């Protein structure tokens, strides 16, 4: 059966639109149901601080290549053309022979350093160590980004859970407000109880608005922490933790930190680099021995064109520089001492940070256990107050106070649960993930020294 031409044209048009929009729609990523692992994966790709730290490795690789370039000969191409007065050496006599007045020169000279007090070797080793140090900085930045993303993720969960509690509290107060209004019309309660119930409803509505704004702010913080563009809408899927495990022994955690913390590893590499730079600075106390050669063609209007060459072993020994080398050695030694003191200070600071994170996690773990019991107690108290109020055995203030206590304990339980996860993530950050970044810049260009 043949389709009408109009139908064929419509099917063809729909097919073209699908082919045109299909790849674009597939390229767009959905950020509306991100898990914590999804957020961390996106942050590893999009976070600008982490990206800049990775790019710094490439800069230091270039420094390494520049430092070891002195292991290779330096070739220079020189060419010039000039004009000079032919009587430039004339003494005023009548029989003075004229000299050339035009000269052209083209030549290649080369210099290969044979010995320079090992300055080039130590500078190359220092640059290589600096690259390894920056890789540890990349790992430290990655761990820090992972912590901030985890913190923002659970703060968004907290804001969402708080919104649920606020909405439930509003519903409870609205129901109690209707009940109080009915009792007031029946003459069972006073006007004060009725007005107080209405006031509590207004406060609950304000709490819901604040909770909604907190959710918006938490989403914005998560977007900025991950590093996504401003127009991207983000939402998450996740829930509060259900298991709360002890943080572990502090001494064991500290020993693990000493082994795997990337900041400590970076400081060790910085100290090793600084010590190598001291040796490089001391190399200026020794003479520089080099092999130099040159070959050129020189053309003059008198004398014609002649090839020339020169070669030899040269030694340069600056026996007086006004104390330059001594000052450079002193500077490098001072930088090493500064790094040693910085490491000692950071070890103290990291130990304090670890203790603080351990305390936060343990306090939150204990707080969850205590608050769960408080929530159960307040639920029973609120239900009892409602029942007694319906039978005239309690006043409205008892019900409202029970509802306030219940809502507060629920907020507190959420806060402790989120604090537990944040403290746990902070300990993980301080210890270090002990995983190398996938970004490994190549250092294989040229021959190794």
Coordinates of C-alpha atoms in Angstrom, one line a residue:
X1 CA 0.0 0.0 0.0
X2 CA 1.5 3.4 -1.0
X3 CA 1.5 6.2 1.5
X4 CA 0.4 9.7 0.4
X5 CA 3.2 12.1 -0.5
X6 CA 2.3 14.4 2.4
X7 CA 2.7 11.5 4.9
X8 CA 6.0 10.5 3.3
X9 CA 7.3 14.1 3.7
X10 CA 6.2 14.2 7.3
X11 CA 7.9 10.9 8.2
X12 CA 11.1 12.1 6.4
X13 CA 11.0 15.4 8.4
X14 CA 10.5 13.6 11.7
X15 CA 13.4 11.3 10.9
X16 CA 15.7 14.3 10.1
X17 CA 14.7 16.0 13.3
X18 CA 15.5 12.9 15.3
X19 CA 18.9 12.5 13.6
X20 CA 19.7 16.1 14.3
X21 CA 18.6 16.3 17.9
X22 CA 19.6 12.7 18.9
X23 CA 23.3 13.2 19.4
X24 CA 22.8 16.5 21.1
X25 CA 20.3 15.0 23.5
X26 CA 22.6 12.0 24.2
X27 CA 25.5 14.4 24.8
X28 CA 23.6 16.2 27.6
X29 CA 24.2 14.7 31.0
X30 CA 21.5 14.2 33.6
X31 CA 22.5 15.6 36.9
X32 CA 19.1 15.1 38.6
X33 CA 19.8 11.9 40.5
X34 CA 23.5 11.9 41.5
X35 CA 24.8 9.5 44.1
X36 CA 27.8 10.4 46.2
X37 CA 30.1 8.4 43.8
X38 CA 28.6 10.3 40.9
X39 CA 29.4 13.6 42.5
X40 CA 32.9 12.6 43.2
X41 CA 33.5 11.3 39.7
X42 CA 32.1 14.6 38.1
X43 CA 34.3 16.7 40.5
X44 CA 37.4 14.8 39.5
X45 CA 36.7 16.0 35.9
X46 CA 35.2 19.4 36.4
X47 CA 36.6 20.9 39.6
X48 CA 38.8 23.9 38.6
X49 CA 41.2 23.7 41.6
X50 CA 42.0 20.1 40.9
X51 CA 42.4 20.9 37.2
X52 CA 44.9 23.7 37.9
X53 CA 46.8 21.5 40.2
X54 CA 47.1 18.8 37.5
X55 CA 48.3 21.4 35.0
X56 CA 51.0 22.5 37.4
X57 CA 52.6 19.1 36.9
X58 CA 53.0 19.8 33.2
X59 CA 54.7 23.1 34.1
X60 CA 57.2 21.3 36.3
X61 CA 57.8 18.6 33.7
X62 CA 58.8 21.5 31.4
X63 CA 61.2 22.8 34.1
X64 CA 62.7 19.3 34.2
X65 CA 63.2 19.2 30.4
X66 CA 64.7 22.7 30.5
X67 CA 67.2 21.7 33.3
X68 CA 68.4 18.6 31.6
X69 CA 68.8 20.3 28.2
X70 CA 72.3 21.4 29.3
X71 CA 73.4 17.8 29.0
X72 CA 73.2 18.3 25.2
X73 CA 75.5 20.5 23.1
X74 CA 74.4 24.0 22.3
X75 CA 74.6 24.9 18.6
X76 CA 74.4 28.5 17.4
X77 CA 74.0 29.7 13.9
X78 CA 75.5 33.2 13.3
X79 CA 75.4 35.3 10.2
X80 CA 76.1 38.9 9.4
X81 CA 77.1 41.4 6.7
X82 CA 78.9 44.7 7.3
X83 CA 80.6 47.6 5.6
X84 CA 83.7 49.4 6.9
X85 CA 85.9 52.2 5.7
X86 CA 88.9 50.7 3.8
X87 CA 91.4 53.2 5.3
X88 CA 90.5 52.6 8.9
X89 CA 94.1 51.8 9.8
X90 CA 95.7 54.4 7.6
X91 CA 98.5 56.5 9.1
X92 CA 98.3 59.3 6.5
X93 CA 101.0 57.9 4.0
X94 CA 100.6 57.8 0.3
X95 CA 101.4 54.1 -0.3
X96 CA 99.0 52.6 2.3
X97 CA 97.2 49.5 1.0
X98 CA 93.5 49.6 1.4
X99 CA 91.7 46.9 3.5
X100 CA 88.5 45.2 2.7
X101 CA 85.3 47.3 3.1
X102 CA 82.6 44.6 2.8
X103 CA 82.4 41.4 4.8
X104 CA 79.9 38.6 5.0
X105 CA 80.0 35.8 7.6
X106 CA 78.0 32.6 8.1
X107 CA 79.1 30.1 10.7
X108 CA 77.9 27.4 13.2
X109 CA 79.4 27.2 16.7
X110 CA 78.9 24.5 19.3
X111 CA 79.5 24.1 23.0
X112 CA 79.3 20.9 25.0
X113 CA 79.8 21.1 28.8
X114 CA 82.0 18.4 30.0
X115 CA 82.1 19.3 33.7
X116 CA 80.3 22.1 35.6
X117 CA 80.7 21.1 39.2
X118 CA 77.6 18.7 38.7
X119 CA 75.3 21.8 38.7
X120 CA 73.4 20.5 35.7
X121 CA 73.0 17.0 37.2
X122 CA 71.7 18.3 40.6
X123 CA 69.4 20.9 39.0
X124 CA 67.9 18.1 36.8
X125 CA 67.4 15.8 39.9
X126 CA 65.9 18.7 41.8
X127 CA 63.4 19.4 38.9
X128 CA 62.5 15.8 38.7
X129 CA 61.9 15.7 42.5
X130 CA 59.8 18.8 42.2
X131 CA 57.6 17.1 39.6
X132 CA 57.0 14.1 42.0
X133 CA 56.2 16.6 44.8
X134 CA 53.6 18.3 42.7
X135 CA 52.0 14.9 42.0
X136 CA 51.6 14.5 45.7
X137 CA 50.0 18.0 45.8
X138 CA 47.6 16.9 43.1
X139 CA 46.6 13.9 45.3
X140 CA 46.3 16.2 48.3
X141 CA 44.0 18.5 46.3
X142 CA 42.0 15.5 45.0
X143 CA 41.5 14.3 48.6
X144 CA 40.4 17.8 49.7
X145 CA 38.0 18.1 46.8
X146 CA 36.5 14.7 47.7
X147 CA 36.0 15.8 51.3
X148 CA 34.3 19.1 50.3
X149 CA 32.1 17.4 47.8
X150 CA 31.1 14.8 50.4
X151 CA 30.4 17.5 52.9
X152 CA 28.3 19.4 50.4
X153 CA 26.5 16.2 49.5
X154 CA 25.5 15.3 53.1
X155 CA 24.6 18.9 53.8
X156 CA 22.1 18.7 51.0
X157 CA 20.7 15.5 52.4
X158 CA 20.5 17.3 55.8
X159 CA 18.6 20.2 54.2
X160 CA 16.2 17.8 52.5
X161 CA 15.6 15.8 55.6
X162 CA 15.0 19.0 57.6
X163 CA 12.5 20.1 55.0
X164 CA 10.6 16.8 55.5
X165 CA 10.6 17.2 59.3
X166 CA 9.4 20.8 58.9
X167 CA 6.6 19.8 56.6
X168 CA 5.5 17.1 59.0
X169 CA 5.6 19.5 61.8
X170 CA 3.5 22.0 59.8
X171 CA 0.9 19.3 59.1
X172 CA 0.8 18.3 62.8
X173 CA 0.2 21.9 63.9
X174 CA -2.4 22.5 61.2
X175 CA -4.3 19.5 62.4
X176 CA -4.0 20.6 66.0
X177 CA -5.1 24.1 65.0
X178 CA -8.2 22.7 63.4
X179 CA -8.9 20.6 66.6
X180 CA -8.3 23.6 68.8
X181 CA -10.6 25.8 66.7
X182 CA -13.4 23.2 67.0
X183 CA -12.9 23.0 70.8
X184 CA -12.9 26.8 70.9
X185 CA -16.2 27.0 69.1
X186 CA -17.6 24.4 71.4
X187 CA -16.5 26.4 74.4
X188 CA -14.0 23.7 75.6
X189 CA -10.9 25.9 75.4
X190 CA -10.1 29.5 75.9
X191 CA -9.3 32.1 73.2
X192 CA -5.6 32.0 74.3
X193 CA -5.3 28.3 73.3
X194 CA -6.9 29.1 69.9
X195 CA -4.6 32.0 69.3
X196 CA -1.5 30.1 70.5
X197 CA -2.3 27.2 68.1
X198 CA -2.6 29.7 65.1
X199 CA 0.7 31.2 66.1
X200 CA 2.4 27.9 66.1
X201 CA 1.1 27.2 62.6
X202 CA 2.6 30.4 61.4
X203 CA 5.9 29.5 62.9
X204 CA 5.8 26.1 61.3
X205 CA 5.1 27.8 57.9
X206 CA 8.1 30.0 58.4
X207 CA 10.3 27.0 59.3
X208 CA 9.2 25.3 56.0
X209 CA 10.1 28.4 54.0
X210 CA 13.5 28.5 55.7
X211 CA 14.1 24.8 55.0
X212 CA 13.2 25.2 51.3
X213 CA 15.7 28.0 51.0
X214 CA 18.3 25.9 52.8
X215 CA 17.8 23.2 50.2
X216 CA 18.3 25.7 47.4
X217 CA 21.5 27.0 49.0
X218 CA 22.8 23.5 49.6
X219 CA 22.3 22.6 45.9
X220 CA 24.1 25.7 44.9
X221 CA 27.0 24.9 47.1
X222 CA 27.2 21.4 45.7
X223 CA 27.2 22.7 42.2
X224 CA 30.0 25.1 42.9
X225 CA 32.0 22.5 44.8
X226 CA 31.8 20.0 42.0
X227 CA 32.7 22.7 39.5
X228 CA 29.7 22.6 37.1
X229 CA 28.5 25.5 35.1
X230 CA 26.0 27.9 36.6
X231 CA 23.0 26.9 34.5
X232 CA 23.3 23.2 35.4
X233 CA 20.5 21.9 37.7
X234 CA 21.7 19.3 40.2
X235 CA 19.8 17.0 42.5
X236 CA 20.9 13.9 44.4
X237 CA 19.8 10.6 45.5
X238 CA 20.8 9.4 48.9
X239 CA 19.8 9.0 52.5
X240 CA 21.1 9.3 56.0
X241 CA 23.5 6.6 57.2
X242 CA 22.0 3.7 59.0
X243 CA 25.2 2.1 60.5
X244 CA 27.4 4.0 62.8
X245 CA 30.8 2.4 63.4
X246 CA 33.5 3.5 65.8
X247 CA 36.3 5.6 64.3
X248 CA 39.0 3.3 65.5
X249 CA 42.2 3.7 67.6
X250 CA 43.8 7.1 67.4
X251 CA 47.4 5.7 67.5
X252 CA 46.7 3.3 64.6
X253 CA 45.1 6.1 62.6
X254 CA 48.1 8.4 63.2
X255 CA 50.5 5.7 62.0
X256 CA 48.5 5.3 58.9
X257 CA 48.5 9.1 58.3
X258 CA 52.3 9.1 58.5
X259 CA 52.5 6.5 55.8
X260 CA 49.9 7.7 53.4
X261 CA 49.2 11.4 53.9
X262 CA 50.1 13.2 50.6
X263 CA 50.9 16.5 52.3
X264 CA 53.6 14.8 54.4
X265 CA 54.9 13.0 51.4
X266 CA 55.1 16.3 49.5
X267 CA 57.0 17.9 52.3
X268 CA 59.5 15.1 52.3
X269 CA 60.0 15.5 48.6
X270 CA 60.3 19.3 49.0
X271 CA 63.1 18.8 51.6
X272 CA 64.9 16.3 49.3
X273 CA 64.6 18.8 46.4
X274 CA 66.0 21.6 48.6
X275 CA 68.9 19.5 49.7
X276 CA 69.7 18.7 46.1
X277 CA 69.6 22.4 45.2
X278 CA 72.2 23.1 47.9
X279 CA 74.6 20.7 46.0
X280 CA 73.7 22.4 42.7
X281 CA 74.6 25.8 44.2
X282 CA 77.9 24.5 45.5
X283 CA 78.8 23.4 42.0
X284 CA 79.7 27.0 41.2
X285 CA 82.8 26.7 43.4
X286 CA 84.3 24.4 40.6
X287 CA 85.5 25.4 37.2
X288 CA 83.5 24.7 34.0
X289 CA 85.2 22.6 31.4
X290 CA 83.7 22.5 27.9
X291 CA 84.4 21.4 24.4
X292 CA 83.8 24.2 21.9
X293 CA 84.1 24.1 18.1
X294 CA 83.0 26.3 15.2
X295 CA 83.0 26.2 11.4
X296 CA 82.2 29.2 9.2
X297 CA 82.5 30.8 5.7
X298 CA 83.8 34.4 5.5
X299 CA 83.5 36.5 2.4
X300 CA 85.4 39.8 1.8
X301 CA 85.6 42.0 -1.2
X302 CA 89.4 41.8 -0.8
X303 CA 90.7 38.3 -0.2
X304 CA 87.7 36.4 -1.5
X305 CA 85.8 33.6 0.3
X306 CA 87.5 31.3 2.7
X307 CA 86.2 28.5 5.0
X308 CA 87.4 28.6 8.6
X309 CA 87.1 26.3 11.6
X310 CA 88.2 26.3 15.3
X311 CA 88.0 23.8 18.1
X312 CA 89.4 23.2 21.5
X313 CA 88.8 22.5 25.2
X314 CA 88.0 25.5 27.3
X315 CA 88.0 26.0 31.1
X316 CA 86.2 28.9 32.9
X317 CA 86.9 29.5 36.5
X318 CA 85.3 32.6 38.1
X319 CA 87.6 32.9 41.1
X320 CA 85.8 36.1 42.3
X321 CA 82.1 36.9 42.0
X322 CA 81.6 39.2 45.0
X323 CA 80.3 36.4 47.2
X324 CA 77.5 35.3 44.7
X325 CA 78.0 31.6 45.1
X326 CA 78.3 31.8 48.8
X327 CA 75.0 33.7 49.0
X328 CA 73.3 31.2 46.8
X329 CA 74.4 28.3 48.9
X330 CA 73.3 30.1 52.1
X331 CA 69.9 30.8 50.5
X332 CA 69.4 27.1 49.6
X333 CA 70.4 26.0 53.1
X334 CA 68.0 28.5 54.7
X335 CA 65.2 27.2 52.5
X336 CA 65.9 23.6 53.6
X337 CA 65.7 24.6 57.2
X338 CA 62.4 26.4 56.6
X339 CA 61.0 23.3 55.1
X340 CA 62.1 21.2 58.0
X341 CA 60.4 23.6 60.4
X342 CA 57.3 23.7 58.2
X343 CA 57.1 19.9 58.2
X344 CA 57.4 19.9 62.0
X345 CA 54.6 22.4 62.2
X346 CA 52.4 20.6 59.8
X347 CA 52.8 17.3 61.6
X348 CA 51.5 19.0 64.7
X349 CA 48.6 20.6 62.8
X350 CA 47.7 17.4 61.1
X351 CA 47.7 15.5 64.4
X352 CA 45.3 18.1 65.8
X353 CA 43.1 17.9 62.7
X354 CA 43.0 14.1 63.0
X355 CA 42.1 14.3 66.7
X356 CA 39.4 16.9 66.0
X357 CA 37.8 14.8 63.2
X358 CA 38.0 11.6 65.4
X359 CA 36.2 13.5 68.2
X360 CA 33.5 14.8 65.8
X361 CA 32.8 11.4 64.5
X362 CA 32.7 9.7 67.9
X363 CA 30.6 12.5 69.4
X364 CA 28.2 12.2 66.5
X365 CA 28.0 8.4 66.8
X366 CA 27.2 8.7 70.5
X367 CA 24.8 11.6 69.8
X368 CA 22.9 9.4 67.3
X369 CA 22.4 6.6 69.8
X370 CA 21.2 9.1 72.5
X371 CA 18.9 11.1 70.2
X372 CA 17.2 8.0 68.9
X373 CA 16.1 7.3 72.4
X374 CA 15.0 10.9 72.8
X375 CA 13.0 10.8 69.6
X376 CA 11.2 7.7 70.7
X377 CA 10.4 9.3 74.1
X378 CA 9.2 12.5 72.5
X379 CA 7.0 10.6 70.1
X380 CA 5.3 8.8 73.0
X381 CA 5.0 12.0 74.9
X382 CA 3.4 13.8 72.0
X383 CA 0.9 11.0 71.3
X384 CA 0.0 10.9 75.0
X385 CA -0.5 14.7 75.1
X386 CA -2.7 14.6 72.1
X387 CA -4.9 11.8 73.6
X388 CA -5.2 13.6 76.9
X389 CA -6.0 16.9 75.2
X390 CA -8.9 15.3 73.3
X391 CA -10.4 14.0 76.5
X392 CA -9.8 17.3 78.4
X393 CA -7.1 15.9 80.6
X394 CA -4.3 18.2 79.2
X395 CA -4.1 21.8 77.9
X396 CA -3.1 22.9 74.4
X397 CA 0.3 24.1 75.7
X398 CA 1.2 20.5 76.6
X399 CA 0.5 19.3 73.1
X400 CA 2.4 22.2 71.5
X401 CA 5.4 21.7 73.8
X402 CA 5.4 18.0 73.0
X403 CA 5.3 18.7 69.3
X404 CA 8.2 21.2 69.6
X405 CA 10.3 18.7 71.6
X406 CA 9.6 16.0 69.0
X407 CA 10.5 18.2 66.0
X408 CA 13.7 19.5 67.8
X409 CA 14.9 15.9 68.5
X410 CA 14.3 14.9 64.9
X411 CA 16.4 17.8 63.7
X412 CA 19.0 16.9 66.2
X413 CA 19.1 13.3 65.0
X414 CA 19.6 14.4 61.4
X415 CA 22.3 16.8 62.5
X416 CA 24.2 14.0 64.3
X417 CA 23.9 11.6 61.4
X418 CA 25.3 14.1 58.9
X419 CA 28.1 15.1 61.3
X420 CA 29.1 11.5 61.6
X421 CA 29.5 11.1 57.8
X422 CA 31.4 14.4 57.6
X423 CA 33.7 13.5 60.4
X424 CA 34.3 10.1 58.7
X425 CA 35.1 11.8 55.4
X426 CA 37.4 14.2 57.2
X427 CA 39.4 11.3 58.7
X428 CA 39.6 9.7 55.3
X429 CA 40.9 13.0 53.8
X430 CA 43.6 13.3 56.5
X431 CA 44.8 9.8 56.0
X432 CA 44.8 10.1 52.3
X433 CA 43.3 7.9 49.6
X434 CA 46.7 6.3 48.8
X435 CA 45.7 6.1 45.2
X436 CA 47.7 7.8 42.5
X437 CA 46.0 10.2 40.1
X438 CA 45.3 8.8 36.6
X439 CA 47.0 11.8 35.1
X440 CA 50.7 10.9 34.5
X441 CA 52.6 13.4 32.3
X442 CA 55.3 11.9 30.2
X443 CA 58.9 12.5 31.0
X444 CA 60.4 10.3 28.2
X445 CA 61.4 13.0 25.7
X446 CA 65.1 12.8 24.8
X447 CA 67.9 10.7 26.4
X448 CA 68.1 10.3 30.1
X449 CA 71.2 11.9 31.7

